[in-house]
Amino acid sequence: MALVLHILACIFGAGAWVAINGLWVELPVIVNDLPEGWYLPSYLTIIIQLANIGPLIVTLMHKFKPGWLNEVAIIYTIIVLGIVASFLLAFFWRETTWVGGELHSTGFLALTFFLSIVDCTSSVTFLPFMMKLEAQYLTSYFVGEGLSGFIPGLLSLIQGVGIVKCVNVTESDNGTQIITSSSYKTDQLETQYLPANYSVQVFLFLLCIMMAYCLIAFYLLTRFSSKQHLLQSSITLYNSSSTINSIRNPTEMELCEAKQEDTSAPTRDNLPRAEFNTQEISCGQYALIYCLIAWVNALTNGVLPSVQTYSCMPYGNLAYHLSAALGSMANPVACLIAMFLPCQSLLALVLMSTIGTGFGIYNMVSAVQSPCPMLQGSNWGIALIVISWVLFIGMLSYVKVMIGIILRSQSHSALLWCGAVVQLGSMIGALVMFPLVNIYGFFQSADLCNSQCTG
């Protein structure tokens, strides 16, 4: 039964961000058919931040009207909304409308907004719900949350997203481009994306199916949590009855049995460290924890994802795909490591965050230096950028999981505010990077087929 619950918690966690993560990995195919082109990611970033209205309302209601919102009903609502929105998106993602004299993909943007509300609100509803289950299942939830990025990435690799080829082209007298074979002398090489193995519509249907699995998993988890609550209530009632009956004088045999039960009861020394963590956290430690979770999520959800293409593409298509694929695997692997090797020392988590930030700085430096970063054109450069991205994501994912476990041992409100701070940090990171990438053009993309570096 425990294994089944671990699987259900994992599937439930995977539904948290699977829709938006899926849209991100599908962008190289989507942008070819929508009028915004490669400006679409900037629109997507703004839409996700606007969708933070969902977690803001839930957090404020929890603060000023505690107990007024039905947490389970909210989760059911947002999961069903995600299923309906992803299903409609499969049919209407190409719908366009003239807005302000320009053609915009209103179907894609409107339905993406609803999917963003689902995923953003999950941060302040899914985590607090896990308080109803034992602490061991929280790590499985985080594994599933990591898989919400890995599974769409794996589907995109099967689909063949982002695979390019260099085509020789030359210009004729009237200015048109003519594709030529490699035996002819040409003016330049042009980067072209290969057609996908299956359509965007099929990919969106797969996202809808994953959201449906999330709904089924949540239903089964609610059934189990209800039974567990009834069982605990029965045990409490039984203990109360036993206390009343114990008023009479105990017999000698009963005294011996009580002594034996007392010696076999779990103590601080024989309980696992991960399960015996009821130490109260001070206000200063709470401040440190929330600042740490805001910083980690700002880097992993806002700052560095905005520049991953600039950071990796100068080293080649292989470097980009390895960093994306292995990076998405690093998240669930870090969650599994946290399950077997937990570390709840705040000092160690701060140190690990510092090291992970160091790898993030290396990734940012390579993005700033694009299209001619350090060690370009060497195998060492490819290896270092891939390892740096994997360790950056892995180490900070481990920190996020352990902070969630620490707050799980405190209270329901601690986890709810953790989700709110996650969204706040992600929003700040995205809003800081948006003008740098999309308005001021601070980063320059690399052309895989035509070197832009001299010397």
Tab-separated table of C-alpha atoms in Angstrom:
chain	number	residue	atom	x	y	z
A	1	MET	CA	0.000	0.000	0.000
A	2	ALA	CA	2.887	2.362	0.800
A	3	LEU	CA	4.336	1.845	-2.684
A	4	VAL	CA	0.962	2.655	-4.267
A	5	LEU	CA	0.754	5.864	-2.236
A	6	HIS	CA	4.262	6.870	-3.289
A	7	ILE	CA	3.250	6.386	-6.949
A	8	LEU	CA	0.011	8.337	-6.479
A	9	ALA	CA	1.861	11.207	-4.776
A	10	CYS	CA	4.369	11.213	-7.646
A	11	ILE	CA	1.616	11.366	-10.301
A	12	PHE	CA	-0.171	14.077	-8.317
A	13	GLY	CA	3.046	16.143	-8.157
A	14	ALA	CA	3.662	15.688	-11.869
A	15	GLY	CA	0.387	17.460	-12.611
A	16	ALA	CA	1.559	20.608	-10.808
A	17	TRP	CA	3.514	22.159	-13.704
A	18	VAL	CA	3.268	19.647	-16.525
A	19	ALA	CA	1.072	21.891	-18.731
A	20	ILE	CA	3.275	24.993	-18.725
A	21	ASN	CA	6.507	22.993	-18.859
A	22	GLY	CA	5.060	21.171	-21.857
A	23	LEU	CA	4.320	24.429	-23.659
A	24	TRP	CA	7.858	25.666	-23.044
A	25	VAL	CA	9.497	22.594	-24.588
A	26	GLU	CA	7.037	22.704	-27.518
A	27	LEU	CA	7.787	26.345	-28.397
A	28	PRO	CA	10.338	25.532	-31.173
A	29	VAL	CA	7.462	23.900	-33.095
A	30	ILE	CA	4.666	26.281	-32.066
A	31	VAL	CA	6.484	29.489	-33.044
A	32	ASN	CA	6.644	28.392	-36.688
A	33	ASP	CA	2.832	28.613	-36.983
A	34	LEU	CA	1.920	31.602	-34.803
A	35	PRO	CA	2.250	35.270	-35.808
A	36	GLU	CA	4.334	36.274	-32.768
A	37	GLY	CA	7.186	34.012	-33.854
A	38	TRP	CA	10.077	33.937	-31.364
A	39	TYR	CA	8.515	36.845	-29.452
A	40	LEU	CA	6.010	34.273	-28.164
A	41	PRO	CA	8.193	33.238	-25.166
A	42	SER	CA	8.107	36.821	-23.874
A	43	TYR	CA	4.294	36.826	-24.103
A	44	LEU	CA	4.242	33.468	-22.316
A	45	THR	CA	6.389	34.865	-19.503
A	46	ILE	CA	4.032	37.797	-18.929
A	47	ILE	CA	0.944	35.552	-19.022
A	48	ILE	CA	2.416	33.253	-16.367
A	49	GLN	CA	3.102	36.229	-14.091
A	50	LEU	CA	-0.447	37.569	-14.583
A	51	ALA	CA	-1.742	34.141	-13.563
A	52	ASN	CA	-0.237	34.672	-10.101
A	53	ILE	CA	-3.573	36.275	-9.276
A	54	GLY	CA	-4.699	32.714	-8.451
A	55	PRO	CA	-2.184	31.981	-5.659
A	56	LEU	CA	-2.506	35.581	-4.438
A	57	ILE	CA	-6.254	35.158	-3.849
A	58	VAL	CA	-5.769	31.793	-2.108
A	59	THR	CA	-3.020	33.179	0.147
A	60	LEU	CA	-5.019	36.278	1.105
A	61	MET	CA	-8.104	34.198	1.837
A	62	HIS	CA	-6.020	31.902	4.037
A	63	LYS	CA	-4.659	34.950	5.876
A	64	PHE	CA	-7.870	36.910	6.416
A	65	LYS	CA	-10.542	34.171	6.142
A	66	PRO	CA	-8.876	31.023	7.528
A	67	GLY	CA	-10.942	27.904	7.006
A	68	TRP	CA	-13.312	29.621	4.572
A	69	LEU	CA	-11.849	28.005	1.448
A	70	ASN	CA	-12.265	24.274	0.861
A	71	GLU	CA	-8.758	23.169	-0.144
A	72	VAL	CA	-9.859	19.891	-1.716
A	73	ALA	CA	-12.577	21.631	-3.772
A	74	ILE	CA	-10.061	24.189	-5.045
A	75	ILE	CA	-7.674	21.450	-6.158
A	76	TYR	CA	-10.461	19.586	-7.937
A	77	THR	CA	-11.473	22.828	-9.666
A	78	ILE	CA	-8.014	23.766	-10.928
A	79	ILE	CA	-7.189	20.235	-12.134
A	80	VAL	CA	-10.466	20.018	-14.085
A	81	LEU	CA	-9.783	23.507	-15.450
A	82	GLY	CA	-6.353	22.312	-16.592
A	83	ILE	CA	-7.848	19.253	-18.331
A	84	VAL	CA	-10.468	21.344	-20.155
A	85	ALA	CA	-7.995	24.092	-21.123
A	86	SER	CA	-5.381	21.660	-22.483
A	87	PHE	CA	-8.101	19.778	-24.409
A	88	LEU	CA	-9.405	22.998	-25.996
A	89	LEU	CA	-5.856	24.156	-26.691
A	90	ALA	CA	-5.312	21.111	-28.909
A	91	PHE	CA	-8.081	22.411	-31.207
A	92	PHE	CA	-7.769	26.203	-30.962
A	93	TRP	CA	-4.046	26.906	-30.506
A	94	ARG	CA	-3.766	28.234	-34.086
A	95	GLU	CA	-6.752	30.628	-33.812
A	96	THR	CA	-5.711	34.243	-34.471
A	97	THR	CA	-7.437	37.622	-34.143
A	98	TRP	CA	-6.557	41.168	-35.193
A	99	VAL	CA	-5.803	43.184	-32.039
A	100	GLY	CA	-4.594	46.796	-32.273
A	101	GLY	CA	-3.869	46.436	-35.961
A	102	GLU	CA	-1.703	43.337	-35.464
A	103	LEU	CA	-2.454	39.645	-35.811
A	104	HIS	CA	-2.196	37.771	-32.501
A	105	SER	CA	-2.676	34.132	-31.507
A	106	THR	CA	-5.573	34.853	-29.141
A	107	GLY	CA	-6.599	31.201	-28.861
A	108	PHE	CA	-3.175	30.088	-27.659
A	109	LEU	CA	-2.629	33.059	-25.332
A	110	ALA	CA	-6.089	32.930	-23.702
A	111	LEU	CA	-6.008	29.188	-23.015
A	112	THR	CA	-2.397	29.413	-21.841
A	113	PHE	CA	-3.543	31.968	-19.257
A	114	PHE	CA	-5.982	29.433	-17.783
A	115	LEU	CA	-3.290	26.733	-17.748
A	116	SER	CA	-0.974	29.200	-15.983
A	117	ILE	CA	-3.601	29.837	-13.306
A	118	VAL	CA	-3.802	26.075	-12.751
A	119	ASP	CA	-0.052	25.619	-12.379
A	120	CYS	CA	0.602	28.762	-10.325
A	121	THR	CA	-2.260	28.014	-7.915
A	122	SER	CA	-0.971	24.469	-7.456
A	123	SER	CA	2.002	25.902	-5.530
A	124	VAL	CA	-0.284	27.083	-2.693
A	125	THR	CA	-2.769	24.184	-2.747
A	126	PHE	CA	-0.957	20.956	-3.666
A	127	LEU	CA	1.795	21.338	-1.050
A	128	PRO	CA	-0.548	22.119	1.880
A	129	PHE	CA	-2.728	19.142	0.886
A	130	MET	CA	0.283	16.854	1.342
A	131	MET	CA	0.109	17.690	5.062
A	132	LYS	CA	-2.800	15.231	5.215
A	133	LEU	CA	-0.402	12.398	4.403
A	134	GLU	CA	2.683	11.152	6.201
A	135	ALA	CA	5.948	13.068	5.725
A	136	GLN	CA	7.544	10.302	3.626
A	137	TYR	CA	5.125	10.947	0.760
A	138	LEU	CA	6.141	14.606	0.426
A	139	THR	CA	9.443	13.583	-1.177
A	140	SER	CA	7.541	11.470	-3.722
A	141	TYR	CA	5.441	14.540	-4.491
A	142	PHE	CA	8.615	16.527	-5.213
A	143	VAL	CA	9.878	13.692	-7.429
A	144	GLY	CA	6.658	13.988	-9.420
A	145	GLU	CA	7.033	17.764	-9.601
A	146	GLY	CA	10.469	17.221	-11.111
A	147	LEU	CA	8.985	14.749	-13.592
A	148	SER	CA	6.551	17.490	-14.709
A	149	GLY	CA	9.505	18.957	-16.578
A	150	PHE	CA	11.231	15.714	-17.505
A	151	ILE	CA	8.251	13.921	-19.090
A	152	PRO	CA	7.353	16.739	-21.539
A	153	GLY	CA	11.050	17.059	-22.353
A	154	LEU	CA	11.230	13.344	-23.130
A	155	LEU	CA	8.122	13.619	-25.321
A	156	SER	CA	9.669	16.549	-27.178
A	157	LEU	CA	12.850	14.532	-27.812
A	158	ILE	CA	10.731	11.708	-29.259
A	159	GLN	CA	8.879	14.294	-31.299
A	160	GLY	CA	12.170	15.676	-32.606
A	161	VAL	CA	11.748	19.259	-31.366
A	162	GLY	CA	14.600	21.636	-32.122
A	163	ILE	CA	16.657	19.317	-34.384
A	164	VAL	CA	18.275	21.461	-37.053
A	165	LYS	CA	20.278	21.003	-40.210
A	166	CYS	CA	22.532	23.376	-42.099
A	167	VAL	CA	21.464	23.930	-45.729
A	168	ASN	CA	23.654	25.531	-48.368
A	169	VAL	CA	21.897	28.491	-49.977
A	170	THR	CA	22.880	31.072	-52.569
A	171	GLU	CA	21.067	34.094	-53.913
A	172	SER	CA	20.033	34.416	-57.549
A	173	ASP	CA	19.987	37.675	-59.514
A	174	ASN	CA	16.374	38.465	-58.511
A	175	GLY	CA	17.164	38.038	-54.798
A	176	THR	CA	15.518	34.655	-54.212
A	177	GLN	CA	17.317	31.955	-52.231
A	178	ILE	CA	18.150	28.663	-53.938
A	179	ILE	CA	19.097	25.551	-51.979
A	180	THR	CA	22.192	23.957	-53.462
A	181	SER	CA	24.177	20.811	-52.821
A	182	SER	CA	27.451	20.872	-50.926
A	183	SER	CA	29.476	20.462	-54.154
A	184	TYR	CA	28.598	23.976	-55.304
A	185	LYS	CA	30.154	27.181	-54.053
A	186	THR	CA	27.572	28.987	-51.918
A	187	ASP	CA	27.288	32.313	-50.158
A	188	GLN	CA	26.165	31.056	-46.744
A	189	LEU	CA	24.663	28.253	-44.697
A	190	GLU	CA	21.100	28.543	-43.431
A	191	THR	CA	19.748	26.919	-40.256
A	192	GLN	CA	16.529	24.986	-40.845
A	193	TYR	CA	14.429	22.993	-38.345
A	194	LEU	CA	13.547	19.433	-39.332
A	195	PRO	CA	9.817	18.489	-39.319
A	196	ALA	CA	8.514	16.926	-36.076
A	197	ASN	CA	7.634	13.237	-35.814
A	198	TYR	CA	4.105	14.068	-34.597
A	199	SER	CA	1.999	17.219	-34.517
A	200	VAL	CA	1.506	19.878	-31.859
A	201	GLN	CA	-2.088	18.706	-31.456
A	202	VAL	CA	-0.963	15.200	-30.482
A	203	PHE	CA	1.494	16.685	-27.977
A	204	LEU	CA	-1.254	18.813	-26.391
A	205	PHE	CA	-3.535	15.772	-26.143
A	206	LEU	CA	-0.742	13.980	-24.258
A	207	LEU	CA	-0.588	16.915	-21.809
A	208	CYS	CA	-4.359	16.604	-21.344
A	209	ILE	CA	-3.999	12.884	-20.568
A	210	MET	CA	-1.314	13.608	-17.962
A	211	MET	CA	-3.617	16.132	-16.277
A	212	ALA	CA	-6.355	13.484	-16.249
A	213	TYR	CA	-3.974	11.058	-14.487
A	214	CYS	CA	-3.297	13.805	-11.939
A	215	LEU	CA	-7.042	14.072	-11.256
A	216	ILE	CA	-7.350	10.300	-10.727
A	217	ALA	CA	-4.326	10.262	-8.418
A	218	PHE	CA	-5.722	13.145	-6.367
A	219	TYR	CA	-9.091	11.418	-6.006
A	220	LEU	CA	-7.423	8.261	-4.692
A	221	LEU	CA	-5.201	10.280	-2.333
A	222	THR	CA	-8.233	12.069	-0.884
A	223	ARG	CA	-9.922	8.718	-0.278
A	224	PHE	CA	-6.852	7.428	1.533
A	225	SER	CA	-6.371	10.614	3.586
A	226	SER	CA	-10.027	10.405	4.695
A	227	LYS	CA	-9.604	6.785	5.807
A	228	GLN	CA	-6.354	7.690	7.567
A	229	HIS	CA	-8.132	10.533	9.392
A	230	LEU	CA	-10.921	8.177	10.512
A	231	LEU	CA	-8.348	5.645	11.678
A	232	GLN	CA	-6.510	8.268	13.724
A	233	SER	CA	-9.806	9.434	15.224
A	234	SER	CA	-10.662	5.833	16.182
A	235	ILE	CA	-7.246	5.399	17.795
A	236	THR	CA	-7.719	8.640	19.733
A	237	LEU	CA	-11.172	7.510	20.895
A	238	TYR	CA	-9.788	4.109	21.881
A	239	ASN	CA	-6.975	5.725	23.861
A	240	SER	CA	-9.508	7.943	25.611
A	241	SER	CA	-11.594	4.878	26.529
A	242	SER	CA	-8.497	3.105	27.755
A	243	THR	CA	-7.637	6.093	29.930
A	244	ILE	CA	-11.107	6.005	31.521
A	245	ASN	CA	-10.917	2.264	32.134
A	246	SER	CA	-7.468	2.599	33.672
A	247	ILE	CA	-8.921	4.404	36.715
A	248	ARG	CA	-9.383	1.032	38.389
A	249	ASN	CA	-6.355	-0.505	40.076
A	250	PRO	CA	-4.169	-2.393	37.581
A	251	THR	CA	-3.254	-6.001	38.114
A	252	GLU	CA	0.324	-7.172	38.345
A	253	MET	CA	0.156	-8.686	34.853
A	254	GLU	CA	-1.120	-5.397	33.399
A	255	LEU	CA	1.758	-3.527	35.040
A	256	CYS	CA	4.252	-5.913	33.430
A	257	GLU	CA	2.598	-5.500	30.021
A	258	ALA	CA	2.614	-1.707	30.338
A	259	LYS	CA	6.296	-1.737	31.232
A	260	GLN	CA	7.070	-3.936	28.233
A	261	GLU	CA	5.114	-1.660	25.874
A	262	ASP	CA	6.904	1.368	27.282
A	263	THR	CA	10.340	-0.095	26.619
A	264	SER	CA	9.377	-1.036	23.039
A	265	ALA	CA	7.931	2.410	22.240
A	266	PRO	CA	9.929	4.475	19.748
A	267	THR	CA	12.278	7.026	21.253
A	268	ARG	CA	14.350	9.866	19.898
A	269	ASP	CA	17.317	7.538	19.491
A	270	ASN	CA	15.613	4.832	17.410
A	271	LEU	CA	13.445	7.045	15.198
A	272	PRO	CA	14.783	7.923	11.708
A	273	ARG	CA	16.208	11.429	11.612
A	274	ALA	CA	13.974	12.461	8.719
A	275	GLU	CA	10.818	11.525	10.650
A	276	PHE	CA	11.771	12.957	14.040
A	277	ASN	CA	11.949	16.662	13.321
A	278	THR	CA	9.566	18.563	15.515
A	279	GLN	CA	12.019	21.255	16.617
A	280	GLU	CA	10.470	24.700	16.596
A	281	ILE	CA	11.901	27.156	14.077
A	282	SER	CA	12.676	30.688	15.222
A	283	CYS	CA	11.570	33.830	13.387
A	284	GLY	CA	15.105	34.384	12.134
A	285	GLN	CA	15.270	30.843	10.761
A	286	TYR	CA	11.893	31.291	9.074
A	287	ALA	CA	13.183	34.484	7.432
A	288	LEU	CA	16.319	32.673	6.248
A	289	ILE	CA	14.302	29.748	4.882
A	290	TYR	CA	11.856	31.926	2.955
A	291	CYS	CA	14.634	34.146	1.563
A	292	LEU	CA	16.473	31.001	0.496
A	293	ILE	CA	13.436	29.477	-1.229
A	294	ALA	CA	12.698	32.794	-2.992
A	295	TRP	CA	16.299	33.048	-4.219
A	296	VAL	CA	16.478	29.427	-5.388
A	297	ASN	CA	13.189	29.643	-7.309
A	298	ALA	CA	14.076	33.018	-8.811
A	299	LEU	CA	17.174	31.398	-10.305
A	300	THR	CA	15.666	28.058	-11.369
A	301	ASN	CA	12.256	29.299	-12.587
A	302	GLY	CA	12.928	32.840	-13.776
A	303	VAL	CA	16.505	33.972	-14.345
A	304	LEU	CA	18.448	31.055	-15.822
A	305	PRO	CA	15.688	29.452	-17.975
A	306	SER	CA	15.416	32.760	-19.840
A	307	VAL	CA	19.027	32.475	-21.045
A	308	GLN	CA	19.533	28.729	-21.474
A	309	THR	CA	19.531	28.911	-25.263
A	310	TYR	CA	22.058	31.779	-25.207
A	311	SER	CA	24.198	29.827	-22.758
A	312	CYS	CA	24.251	26.480	-24.574
A	313	MET	CA	23.645	27.043	-28.296
A	314	PRO	CA	27.113	28.585	-28.998
A	315	TYR	CA	28.596	25.191	-28.064
A	316	GLY	CA	26.388	23.398	-30.593
A	317	ASN	CA	23.073	21.608	-30.870
A	318	LEU	CA	24.389	18.605	-28.908
A	319	ALA	CA	25.315	20.761	-25.908
A	320	TYR	CA	21.904	22.395	-25.865
A	321	HIS	CA	19.953	19.115	-26.020
A	322	LEU	CA	22.174	17.403	-23.436
A	323	SER	CA	21.853	20.281	-20.984
A	324	ALA	CA	18.070	20.403	-21.474
A	325	ALA	CA	17.524	16.638	-21.231
A	326	LEU	CA	19.985	15.878	-18.422
A	327	GLY	CA	18.940	19.039	-16.577
A	328	SER	CA	15.314	17.921	-16.546
A	329	MET	CA	16.472	14.533	-15.236
A	330	ALA	CA	18.553	16.175	-12.495
A	331	ASN	CA	15.420	17.455	-10.747
A	332	PRO	CA	13.733	14.088	-9.996
A	333	VAL	CA	17.123	12.480	-9.294
A	334	ALA	CA	17.815	15.161	-6.677
A	335	CYS	CA	14.433	14.405	-5.102
A	336	LEU	CA	15.293	10.707	-4.904
A	337	ILE	CA	18.635	11.537	-3.287
A	338	ALA	CA	16.775	13.684	-0.752
A	339	MET	CA	14.565	10.697	0.052
A	340	PHE	CA	17.509	8.438	0.984
A	341	LEU	CA	20.096	11.034	2.078
A	342	PRO	CA	18.180	13.835	3.810
A	343	CYS	CA	20.018	16.856	5.212
A	344	GLN	CA	17.995	19.304	7.316
A	345	SER	CA	20.880	21.491	8.457
A	346	LEU	CA	20.200	25.086	7.416
A	347	LEU	CA	23.921	25.818	7.252
A	348	ALA	CA	24.475	22.919	4.851
A	349	LEU	CA	21.508	24.006	2.696
A	350	VAL	CA	22.844	27.578	2.526
A	351	LEU	CA	26.258	26.242	1.509
A	352	MET	CA	24.685	24.007	-1.141
A	353	SER	CA	22.657	26.956	-2.460
A	354	THR	CA	25.835	29.010	-2.700
A	355	ILE	CA	27.601	26.295	-4.707
A	356	GLY	CA	24.568	25.876	-6.964
A	357	THR	CA	24.455	29.647	-7.478
A	358	GLY	CA	28.109	29.472	-8.523
A	359	PHE	CA	27.219	27.050	-11.328
A	360	GLY	CA	24.362	29.401	-12.255
A	361	ILE	CA	26.830	32.281	-12.521
A	362	TYR	CA	28.970	30.231	-14.918
A	363	ASN	CA	25.876	29.573	-17.057
A	364	MET	CA	24.988	33.276	-17.000
A	365	VAL	CA	28.517	34.314	-17.983
A	366	SER	CA	28.426	32.007	-21.010
A	367	ALA	CA	25.035	33.519	-21.969
A	368	VAL	CA	26.387	37.073	-21.663
A	369	GLN	CA	29.398	36.147	-23.825
A	370	SER	CA	27.166	34.578	-26.515
A	371	PRO	CA	27.726	34.033	-29.419
A	372	CYS	CA	31.414	33.653	-28.500
A	373	PRO	CA	31.695	32.249	-24.958
A	374	MET	CA	34.793	30.801	-23.327
A	375	LEU	CA	36.074	27.426	-24.570
A	376	GLN	CA	33.826	27.571	-27.628
A	377	GLY	CA	34.653	24.927	-30.206
A	378	SER	CA	36.289	22.562	-27.699
A	379	ASN	CA	35.014	19.387	-26.080
A	380	TRP	CA	35.932	20.861	-22.692
A	381	GLY	CA	33.549	23.730	-23.329
A	382	ILE	CA	30.690	21.347	-24.179
A	383	ALA	CA	31.384	19.157	-21.152
A	384	LEU	CA	31.633	22.074	-18.726
A	385	ILE	CA	28.422	23.792	-19.840
A	386	VAL	CA	26.435	20.538	-19.659
A	387	ILE	CA	27.857	19.601	-16.231
A	388	SER	CA	27.281	23.136	-14.957
A	389	TRP	CA	23.606	23.099	-15.948
A	390	VAL	CA	23.024	19.630	-14.468
A	391	LEU	CA	24.666	20.496	-11.138
A	392	PHE	CA	22.936	23.881	-11.009
A	393	ILE	CA	19.478	22.320	-11.374
A	394	GLY	CA	20.262	19.258	-9.255
A	395	MET	CA	21.732	21.050	-6.237
A	396	LEU	CA	19.053	23.746	-6.059
A	397	SER	CA	16.306	21.134	-6.546
A	398	TYR	CA	17.694	19.245	-3.548
A	399	VAL	CA	17.566	22.450	-1.494
A	400	LYS	CA	13.919	23.040	-2.482
A	401	VAL	CA	12.917	19.521	-1.460
A	402	MET	CA	14.656	19.696	1.920
A	403	ILE	CA	13.120	23.086	2.700
A	404	GLY	CA	9.700	21.623	1.892
A	405	ILE	CA	10.369	18.723	4.282
A	406	ILE	CA	11.501	21.104	7.051
A	407	LEU	CA	8.385	23.258	6.684
A	408	ARG	CA	6.223	20.108	6.501
A	409	SER	CA	7.259	19.334	10.060
A	410	GLN	CA	6.063	22.759	11.258
A	411	SER	CA	2.519	23.550	10.126
A	412	HIS	CA	0.009	23.709	7.290
A	413	SER	CA	0.470	27.492	7.041
A	414	ALA	CA	4.237	27.122	6.687
A	415	LEU	CA	3.808	25.037	3.538
A	416	LEU	CA	1.172	27.399	2.143
A	417	TRP	CA	3.468	30.401	2.572
A	418	CYS	CA	6.272	28.335	1.059
A	419	GLY	CA	4.170	27.966	-2.096
A	420	ALA	CA	3.452	31.698	-2.114
A	421	VAL	CA	7.159	32.539	-1.773
A	422	VAL	CA	7.975	30.075	-4.576
A	423	GLN	CA	5.655	32.005	-6.891
A	424	LEU	CA	6.969	35.376	-5.676
A	425	GLY	CA	10.577	34.409	-6.302
A	426	SER	CA	9.764	32.966	-9.726
A	427	MET	CA	7.861	36.142	-10.657
A	428	ILE	CA	10.687	38.459	-9.574
A	429	GLY	CA	13.235	36.427	-11.548
A	430	ALA	CA	11.095	36.441	-14.697
A	431	LEU	CA	10.293	40.171	-14.467
A	432	VAL	CA	13.969	41.043	-14.012
A	433	MET	CA	15.014	39.036	-17.077
A	434	PHE	CA	12.142	40.047	-19.376
A	435	PRO	CA	13.418	43.558	-20.243
A	436	LEU	CA	17.029	42.377	-20.500
A	437	VAL	CA	16.154	39.653	-23.016
A	438	ASN	CA	13.188	41.079	-24.938
A	439	ILE	CA	13.481	44.881	-24.736
A	440	TYR	CA	17.138	45.847	-24.416
A	441	GLY	CA	18.491	42.851	-26.379
A	442	PHE	CA	21.232	42.278	-23.819
A	443	PHE	CA	21.829	38.725	-25.084
A	444	GLN	CA	22.744	37.667	-28.620
A	445	SER	CA	21.804	34.285	-30.050
A	446	ALA	CA	24.320	32.084	-31.851
A	447	ASP	CA	23.918	30.786	-35.384
A	448	LEU	CA	24.724	27.090	-35.446
A	449	CYS	CA	25.639	27.075	-39.092
A	450	ASN	CA	27.508	30.368	-39.501
A	451	SER	CA	30.254	31.251	-37.041
A	452	GLN	CA	30.001	34.805	-35.726
A	453	CYS	CA	33.346	34.737	-33.921
A	454	THR	CA	36.631	35.944	-35.304
A	455	GLY	CA	40.116	34.948	-34.288
